PDB file of C-alpha atoms in Angstrom:
ATOM      1  CA  ASN A   1      -1.669 -17.072   1.276  1.00 77.00           C
ATOM      2  CA  PHE A   2       1.950 -16.054   1.548  1.00 86.00           C
ATOM      3  CA  MET A   3       4.112 -13.670   3.536  1.00 92.00           C
ATOM      4  CA  LEU A   4       6.727 -11.186   2.360  1.00 95.00           C
ATOM      5  CA  THR A   5       9.759 -10.886   4.627  1.00 96.00           C
ATOM      6  CA  GLN A   6      12.081  -7.881   4.604  1.00 97.00           C
ATOM      7  CA  PRO A   7      15.100  -7.014   6.740  1.00 98.00           C
ATOM      8  CA  HIS A   8      14.117  -4.711   9.581  1.00 98.00           C
ATOM      9  CA  SER A   9      16.768  -2.126   8.769  1.00 97.00           C
ATOM     10  CA  VAL A  10      19.707  -1.323   6.518  1.00 98.00           C
ATOM     11  CA  SER A  11      22.146   1.544   6.507  1.00 97.00           C
ATOM     12  CA  GLU A  12      24.640   2.961   4.052  1.00 97.00           C
ATOM     13  CA  SER A  13      26.579   6.120   3.351  1.00 97.00           C
ATOM     14  CA  PRO A  14      25.636   8.864   0.893  1.00 97.00           C
ATOM     15  CA  GLY A  15      26.768   8.121  -2.640  1.00 97.00           C
ATOM     16  CA  LYS A  16      26.862   4.369  -2.073  1.00 98.00           C
ATOM     17  CA  THR A  17      24.505   1.655  -3.302  1.00 98.00           C
ATOM     18  CA  VAL A  18      22.115  -0.298  -1.084  1.00 98.00           C
ATOM     19  CA  THR A  19      19.902  -3.295  -1.809  1.00 98.00           C
ATOM     20  CA  ILE A  20      16.775  -4.197   0.138  1.00 98.00           C
ATOM     21  CA  SER A  21      15.455  -7.747  -0.160  1.00 97.00           C
ATOM     22  CA  CYS A  22      11.917  -9.128  -0.022  1.00 96.00           C
ATOM     23  CA  THR A  23      11.481 -12.882   0.299  1.00 94.00           C
ATOM     24  CA  ARG A  24       8.251 -14.682  -0.523  1.00 90.00           C
ATOM     25  CA  SER A  25       7.280 -17.474   1.879  1.00 88.00           C
ATOM     26  CA  SER A  26       5.698 -19.772  -0.690  1.00 79.00           C
ATOM     27  CA  ASP A  27       5.339 -20.200  -4.428  1.00 73.00           C
ATOM     28  CA  SER A  28       7.482 -18.145  -6.711  1.00 70.00           C
ATOM     29  CA  PHE A  29       7.664 -14.524  -7.647  1.00 66.00           C
ATOM     30  CA  ALA A  30       7.597 -15.621 -11.284  1.00 69.00           C
ATOM     31  CA  SER A  31       4.556 -13.974 -12.895  1.00 68.00           C
ATOM     32  CA  LYS A  32       3.480 -12.656  -9.489  1.00 78.00           C
ATOM     33  CA  TYR A  33       4.935  -9.155  -9.720  1.00 90.00           C
ATOM     34  CA  VAL A  34       6.381  -7.014  -6.960  1.00 94.00           C
ATOM     35  CA  GLN A  35       5.959  -3.375  -6.152  1.00 96.00           C
ATOM     36  CA  TRP A  36       8.020  -1.157  -3.838  1.00 98.00           C
ATOM     37  CA  TYR A  37       6.773   1.841  -1.866  1.00 98.00           C
ATOM     38  CA  GLN A  38       8.768   4.539  -0.111  1.00 98.00           C
ATOM     39  CA  GLN A  39       7.432   6.223   3.016  1.00 98.00           C
ATOM     40  CA  ARG A  40       9.387   9.130   4.404  1.00 97.00           C
ATOM     41  CA  PRO A  41       8.834  10.038   8.077  1.00 94.00           C
ATOM     42  CA  GLY A  42       5.488  11.723   8.573  1.00 94.00           C
ATOM     43  CA  SER A  43       4.420  11.272   4.953  1.00 97.00           C
ATOM     44  CA  SER A  44       2.171   9.012   2.912  1.00 98.00           C
ATOM     45  CA  PRO A  45       3.752   6.243   0.847  1.00 98.00           C
ATOM     46  CA  ILE A  46       4.723   6.742  -2.785  1.00 97.00           C
ATOM     47  CA  THR A  47       5.397   4.099  -5.407  1.00 97.00           C
ATOM     48  CA  VAL A  48       9.005   3.775  -6.541  1.00 98.00           C
ATOM     49  CA  ILE A  49       8.807   0.455  -8.446  1.00 97.00           C
ATOM     50  CA  TYR A  50       5.895  -1.497  -9.953  1.00 95.00           C
ATOM     51  CA  ASP A  51       5.700  -4.592 -12.173  1.00 93.00           C
ATOM     52  CA  ASP A  52       8.998  -5.858 -10.698  1.00 94.00           C
ATOM     53  CA  ASN A  53      11.221  -3.216 -12.315  1.00 95.00           C
ATOM     54  CA  GLN A  54       9.169  -0.326 -13.727  1.00 96.00           C
ATOM     55  CA  ARG A  55       9.517   3.197 -12.384  1.00 97.00           C
ATOM     56  CA  PRO A  56       6.526   5.547 -12.256  1.00 94.00           C
ATOM     57  CA  SER A  57       7.138   8.900 -13.873  1.00 94.00           C
ATOM     58  CA  GLY A  58       9.126  11.185 -11.614  1.00 94.00           C
ATOM     59  CA  VAL A  59      11.044   8.421  -9.836  1.00 97.00           C
ATOM     60  CA  PRO A  60      14.778   8.777 -10.539  1.00 97.00           C
ATOM     61  CA  ASP A  61      16.631   5.972 -12.297  1.00 96.00           C
ATOM     62  CA  ARG A  62      18.735   5.522  -9.171  1.00 98.00           C
ATOM     63  CA  PHE A  63      15.891   3.232  -8.098  1.00 98.00           C
ATOM     64  CA  SER A  64      15.715  -0.215  -9.702  1.00 98.00           C
ATOM     65  CA  GLY A  65      13.934  -3.484  -8.999  1.00 97.00           C
ATOM     66  CA  SER A  66      14.726  -7.096  -9.772  1.00 95.00           C
ATOM     67  CA  ILE A  67      13.516 -10.637  -9.164  1.00 92.00           C
ATOM     68  CA  ASP A  68      15.642 -13.684  -8.320  1.00 88.00           C
ATOM     69  CA  SER A  69      13.431 -16.695  -8.949  1.00 80.00           C
ATOM     70  CA  SER A  70      16.069 -19.115  -7.651  1.00 82.00           C
ATOM     71  CA  SER A  71      15.889 -17.574  -4.167  1.00 80.00           C
ATOM     72  CA  ASN A  72      12.225 -16.600  -4.332  1.00 87.00           C
ATOM     73  CA  SER A  73      13.163 -13.019  -3.598  1.00 92.00           C
ATOM     74  CA  ALA A  74      12.810  -9.536  -4.984  1.00 95.00           C
ATOM     75  CA  SER A  75      15.209  -6.654  -4.499  1.00 97.00           C
ATOM     76  CA  LEU A  76      15.092  -2.886  -4.529  1.00 98.00           C
ATOM     77  CA  THR A  77      18.421  -1.272  -5.324  1.00 98.00           C
ATOM     78  CA  ILE A  78      19.106   2.398  -4.731  1.00 98.00           C
ATOM     79  CA  SER A  79      22.337   3.753  -6.163  1.00 98.00           C
ATOM     80  CA  GLY A  80      24.012   7.091  -5.503  1.00 98.00           C
ATOM     81  CA  LEU A  81      22.308   7.307  -2.124  1.00 98.00           C
ATOM     82  CA  LYS A  82      21.077  10.697  -0.981  1.00 97.00           C
ATOM     83  CA  THR A  83      20.004  11.732   2.486  1.00 96.00           C
ATOM     84  CA  GLU A  84      16.479  12.242   1.099  1.00 96.00           C
ATOM     85  CA  ASP A  85      16.319   8.484   0.417  1.00 97.00           C
ATOM     86  CA  GLU A  86      16.174   7.874   4.160  1.00 98.00           C
ATOM     87  CA  ALA A  87      12.749   6.286   4.597  1.00 98.00           C
ATOM     88  CA  ASP A  88      10.836   3.068   5.165  1.00 98.00           C
ATOM     89  CA  TYR A  89      10.501   0.826   2.111  1.00 98.00           C
ATOM     90  CA  TYR A  90       7.756  -1.759   1.648  1.00 98.00           C
ATOM     91  CA  CYS A  91       7.450  -4.519  -0.929  1.00 97.00           C
ATOM     92  CA  GLN A  92       3.981  -5.635  -2.053  1.00 96.00           C
ATOM     93  CA  SER A  93       2.550  -8.433  -4.146  1.00 93.00           C
ATOM     94  CA  TYR A  94      -0.861  -9.919  -4.978  1.00 90.00           C
ATOM     95  CA  ASP A  95      -1.866 -13.438  -3.966  1.00 85.00           C
ATOM     96  CA  GLY A  96      -4.857 -13.924  -6.235  1.00 85.00           C
ATOM     97  CA  SER A  97      -7.402 -12.342  -3.922  1.00 87.00           C
ATOM     98  CA  THR A  98      -5.664 -10.003  -1.491  1.00 90.00           C
ATOM     99  CA  TRP A  99      -2.814  -7.525  -1.514  1.00 92.00           C
ATOM    100  CA  VAL A 100       0.157  -8.396   0.714  1.00 94.00           C
ATOM    101  CA  PHE A 101       2.762  -5.971   2.066  1.00 97.00           C
ATOM    102  CA  GLY A 102       6.118  -6.841   3.520  1.00 97.00           C
ATOM    103  CA  GLY A 103       6.890  -5.662   7.038  1.00 98.00           C
ATOM    104  CA  GLY A 104       9.021  -2.777   5.814  1.00 98.00           C
ATOM    105  CA  THR A 105      12.719  -1.911   5.910  1.00 98.00           C
ATOM    106  CA  LYS A 106      14.061   1.240   7.516  1.00 98.00           C
ATOM    107  CA  LEU A 107      16.828   2.722   5.377  1.00 98.00           C
ATOM    108  CA  THR A 108      19.247   4.986   7.194  1.00 98.00           C
ATOM    109  CA  VAL A 109      21.604   7.114   5.118  1.00 97.00           C
ATOM    110  CA  LEU A 110      24.487   8.299   7.247  1.00 91.00           C
TER     111      LEU A 110
ATOM    112  CA  GLU B   1      -3.334  16.126 -10.250  1.00 95.00           C
ATOM    113  CA  VAL B   2      -4.693  13.120  -8.380  1.00 97.00           C
ATOM    114  CA  GLN B   3      -6.045  14.067  -4.958  1.00 98.00           C
ATOM    115  CA  LEU B   4      -7.398  11.716  -2.322  1.00 98.00           C
ATOM    116  CA  VAL B   5      -8.641  13.323   0.879  1.00 98.00           C
ATOM    117  CA  GLU B   6      -9.739  11.112   3.762  1.00 98.00           C
ATOM    118  CA  SER B   7     -12.008  12.180   6.603  1.00 97.00           C
ATOM    119  CA  GLY B   8     -14.001  10.646   9.416  1.00 97.00           C
ATOM    120  CA  GLY B   9     -11.232   9.593  11.757  1.00 95.00           C
ATOM    121  CA  GLY B  10     -10.981  10.443  15.433  1.00 96.00           C
ATOM    122  CA  LEU B  11     -11.363   8.917  18.874  1.00 97.00           C
ATOM    123  CA  VAL B  12     -13.830   6.047  18.920  1.00 97.00           C
ATOM    124  CA  GLN B  13     -14.913   3.820  21.792  1.00 97.00           C
ATOM    125  CA  PRO B  14     -14.428   0.065  21.524  1.00 97.00           C
ATOM    126  CA  GLY B  15     -17.389  -1.381  19.683  1.00 97.00           C
ATOM    127  CA  GLY B  16     -17.971   1.884  17.842  1.00 96.00           C
ATOM    128  CA  SER B  17     -18.968   2.249  14.170  1.00 97.00           C
ATOM    129  CA  PRO B  18     -17.379   5.182  12.384  1.00 97.00           C
ATOM    130  CA  ARG B  19     -17.508   5.680   8.633  1.00 98.00           C
ATOM    131  CA  LEU B  20     -14.461   6.916   6.793  1.00 98.00           C
ATOM    132  CA  SER B  21     -14.769   8.867   3.551  1.00 98.00           C
ATOM    133  CA  CYS B  22     -12.286   9.577   0.800  1.00 98.00           C
ATOM    134  CA  ALA B  23     -13.004  12.395  -1.650  1.00 98.00           C
ATOM    135  CA  ALA B  24     -11.281  11.840  -4.983  1.00 98.00           C
ATOM    136  CA  SER B  25     -10.462  14.449  -7.605  1.00 98.00           C
ATOM    137  CA  GLY B  26      -8.164  15.000 -10.559  1.00 98.00           C
ATOM    138  CA  PHE B  27      -9.028  11.743 -12.321  1.00 97.00           C
ATOM    139  CA  THR B  28     -12.028   9.743 -13.556  1.00 97.00           C
ATOM    140  CA  PHE B  29     -12.900   8.049 -10.278  1.00 98.00           C
ATOM    141  CA  SER B  30     -15.294   5.528 -11.828  1.00 97.00           C
ATOM    142  CA  ASN B  31     -12.481   3.991 -13.893  1.00 96.00           C
ATOM    143  CA  TYR B  32     -10.347   2.816 -10.968  1.00 96.00           C
ATOM    144  CA  TRP B  33     -10.346   0.188  -8.277  1.00 96.00           C
ATOM    145  CA  MET B  34      -9.877   1.767  -4.854  1.00 97.00           C
ATOM    146  CA  HIS B  35      -8.230   0.474  -1.680  1.00 97.00           C
ATOM    147  CA  TRP B  36      -8.050   1.122   2.024  1.00 98.00           C
ATOM    148  CA  VAL B  37      -4.665   0.466   3.636  1.00 98.00           C
ATOM    149  CA  ARG B  38      -3.938   1.020   7.318  1.00 98.00           C
ATOM    150  CA  GLN B  39      -0.870   1.632   9.432  1.00 98.00           C
ATOM    151  CA  ALA B  40      -0.857   1.213  13.193  1.00 98.00           C
ATOM    152  CA  PRO B  41       1.347   3.698  15.096  1.00 97.00           C
ATOM    153  CA  GLY B  42       4.988   2.837  14.499  1.00 96.00           C
ATOM    154  CA  LYS B  43       4.089  -0.217  12.428  1.00 97.00           C
ATOM    155  CA  GLY B  44       4.011  -1.198   8.769  1.00 97.00           C
ATOM    156  CA  LEU B  45       1.435  -0.956   6.003  1.00 98.00           C
ATOM    157  CA  VAL B  46      -1.425  -3.442   6.084  1.00 98.00           C
ATOM    158  CA  TRP B  47      -3.907  -3.872   3.260  1.00 97.00           C
ATOM    159  CA  VAL B  48      -7.540  -3.682   4.438  1.00 98.00           C
ATOM    160  CA  SER B  49      -9.950  -3.784   1.512  1.00 97.00           C
ATOM    161  CA  VAL B  50     -10.503  -3.131  -2.186  1.00 97.00           C
ATOM    162  CA  ILE B  51     -13.521  -2.335  -4.349  1.00 97.00           C
ATOM    163  CA  ASN B  52     -13.723  -2.599  -8.119  1.00 95.00           C
ATOM    164  CA  SER B  53     -14.507   0.344 -10.352  1.00 95.00           C
ATOM    165  CA  ASP B  54     -18.315  -0.045 -10.445  1.00 94.00           C
ATOM    166  CA  GLY B  55     -18.670  -1.215  -6.857  1.00 96.00           C
ATOM    167  CA  THR B  56     -19.913  -4.706  -7.656  1.00 96.00           C
ATOM    168  CA  SER B  57     -16.947  -6.608  -6.223  1.00 95.00           C
ATOM    169  CA  THR B  58     -15.193  -6.222  -2.868  1.00 97.00           C
ATOM    170  CA  ARG B  59     -12.477  -8.064  -0.960  1.00 96.00           C
ATOM    171  CA  TYR B  60     -11.257  -7.828   2.608  1.00 96.00           C
ATOM    172  CA  ALA B  61      -8.336  -8.801   4.790  1.00 96.00           C
ATOM    173  CA  ASP B  62      -9.222 -11.605   7.171  1.00 95.00           C
ATOM    174  CA  SER B  63      -8.693  -9.269  10.147  1.00 96.00           C
ATOM    175  CA  VAL B  64     -11.621  -7.040   9.146  1.00 97.00           C
ATOM    176  CA  LYS B  65     -13.885  -9.425   7.226  1.00 97.00           C
ATOM    177  CA  GLY B  66     -17.428  -9.275   8.582  1.00 97.00           C
ATOM    178  CA  ARG B  67     -16.778  -6.021  10.486  1.00 98.00           C
ATOM    179  CA  PHE B  68     -15.780  -3.529   7.770  1.00 98.00           C
ATOM    180  CA  THR B  69     -17.646  -2.678   4.563  1.00 98.00           C
ATOM    181  CA  ILE B  70     -16.108  -0.828   1.634  1.00 98.00           C
ATOM    182  CA  SER B  71     -18.360   1.050  -0.783  1.00 98.00           C
ATOM    183  CA  ARG B  72     -18.245   3.872  -3.278  1.00 98.00           C
ATOM    184  CA  ASP B  73     -20.444   6.527  -4.837  1.00 98.00           C
ATOM    185  CA  ASN B  74     -19.129   7.211  -8.327  1.00 98.00           C
ATOM    186  CA  ALA B  75     -21.550  10.113  -8.781  1.00 98.00           C
ATOM    187  CA  LYS B  76     -19.952  11.808  -5.772  1.00 98.00           C
ATOM    188  CA  ASN B  77     -16.379  10.617  -6.478  1.00 98.00           C
ATOM    189  CA  THR B  78     -16.234   9.269  -2.958  1.00 98.00           C
ATOM    190  CA  LEU B  79     -14.952   6.054  -1.368  1.00 98.00           C
ATOM    191  CA  TYR B  80     -16.211   4.852   2.004  1.00 98.00           C
ATOM    192  CA  LEU B  81     -15.200   2.448   4.733  1.00 98.00           C
ATOM    193  CA  GLN B  82     -17.892   1.534   7.254  1.00 98.00           C
ATOM    194  CA  MET B  83     -16.156   0.181  10.328  1.00 98.00           C
ATOM    195  CA  ASN B  84     -18.144  -1.786  12.911  1.00 97.00           C
ATOM    196  CA  SER B  85     -17.291  -3.508  16.208  1.00 97.00           C
ATOM    197  CA  LEU B  86     -14.035  -1.640  16.507  1.00 97.00           C
ATOM    198  CA  ARG B  87     -11.247  -3.029  18.676  1.00 97.00           C
ATOM    199  CA  ALA B  88      -8.113  -1.461  20.111  1.00 97.00           C
ATOM    200  CA  GLU B  89      -6.056  -3.255  17.445  1.00 97.00           C
ATOM    201  CA  ASP B  90      -7.926  -1.331  14.728  1.00 98.00           C
ATOM    202  CA  THR B  91      -6.180   1.852  15.889  1.00 98.00           C
ATOM    203  CA  ALA B  92      -4.291   3.104  12.839  1.00 98.00           C
ATOM    204  CA  VAL B  93      -3.937   5.707  10.146  1.00 98.00           C
ATOM    205  CA  TYR B  94      -6.268   4.663   7.339  1.00 98.00           C
ATOM    206  CA  TYR B  95      -5.124   5.523   3.824  1.00 98.00           C
ATOM    207  CA  CYS B  96      -7.321   5.708   0.769  1.00 98.00           C
ATOM    208  CA  ALA B  97      -5.400   4.607  -2.314  1.00 98.00           C
ATOM    209  CA  ARG B  98      -5.936   4.250  -6.055  1.00 98.00           C
ATOM    210  CA  GLY B  99      -5.349   0.852  -7.623  1.00 96.00           C
ATOM    211  CA  ARG B 100      -3.748   0.096 -10.952  1.00 93.00           C
ATOM    212  CA  TYR B 101      -3.491  -3.036 -13.102  1.00 91.00           C
ATOM    213  CA  CYS B 102      -0.496  -3.846 -15.298  1.00 88.00           C
ATOM    214  CA  GLY B 103      -1.396  -7.280 -16.634  1.00 86.00           C
ATOM    215  CA  GLY B 104      -1.514 -10.839 -15.280  1.00 84.00           C
ATOM    216  CA  ASP B 105      -1.287 -10.734 -11.482  1.00 84.00           C
ATOM    217  CA  CYS B 106       0.288  -7.272 -11.510  1.00 86.00           C
ATOM    218  CA  TYR B 107      -1.831  -5.108  -9.221  1.00 89.00           C
ATOM    219  CA  TRP B 108      -0.367  -2.060  -7.544  1.00 93.00           C
ATOM    220  CA  ILE B 109      -1.197   1.253  -5.909  1.00 95.00           C
ATOM    221  CA  ASP B 110      -0.166   4.462  -7.631  1.00 95.00           C
ATOM    222  CA  SER B 111      -1.640   7.200  -5.442  1.00 97.00           C
ATOM    223  CA  TRP B 112      -2.247   7.577  -1.720  1.00 98.00           C
ATOM    224  CA  GLY B 113      -4.188  10.024   0.402  1.00 98.00           C
ATOM    225  CA  GLN B 114      -2.746  11.720   3.464  1.00 97.00           C
ATOM    226  CA  GLY B 115      -4.540   9.335   5.798  1.00 98.00           C
ATOM    227  CA  THR B 116      -6.974   9.731   8.679  1.00 98.00           C
ATOM    228  CA  LEU B 117      -6.197   8.506  12.192  1.00 98.00           C
ATOM    229  CA  VAL B 118      -8.698   6.279  13.952  1.00 98.00           C
ATOM    230  CA  THR B 119      -7.994   5.757  17.649  1.00 98.00           C
ATOM    231  CA  VAL B 120     -10.020   3.103  19.430  1.00 97.00           C
ATOM    232  CA  SER B 121      -9.987   3.731  23.156  1.00 96.00           C
ATOM    233  CA  SER B 122     -12.337   4.157  26.088  1.00 94.00           C
TER     234      SER B 122
END
């Protein structure tokens, strides 16, 4: 089993770019795939990135995902920040038998 | 449009055994793996269980193994979670979610219900 560690919170101003990290405790993200989910206050989660860097239909291209195998981490980058991006973001991966979520990162856009 | 509607939550006494249901519509239910994911008040998402498309294979998080049972009725387009021996730490919103596969070890969730709150308290 492994754990996914995210920063508790990040903040940035509208129009700027923010990156949220997700670090895997063991093994590598290589061929393990990472997904990212957005959960606005009072709402159910939605998928913003799957398969490391793919966007489901309807998700704006301001959202992008990447993997850094050297640091065993994944990142979600949101450019051109909007106030509507203020939400909790969760990374997720699969360990061969169970689904693992990161602890979540609260993004504040102010 | 994919719709997942959970029901069966509420106030339950410790040791209780509620059954959650999730009514699916807008897609061919029998083609998809289905998950339960929970979220304690003010906390993050925690994966609970998954069932494959024909109901022959299930997996559970260690925290619920032996107490919870996931099942499905493809004729009724409904997913279930039988919860037994409930504890205070099982208090959470329980989400029904649709699973997707994108090759290799790429497993993700593409649709979520609105959730049903289970509160375990005497």
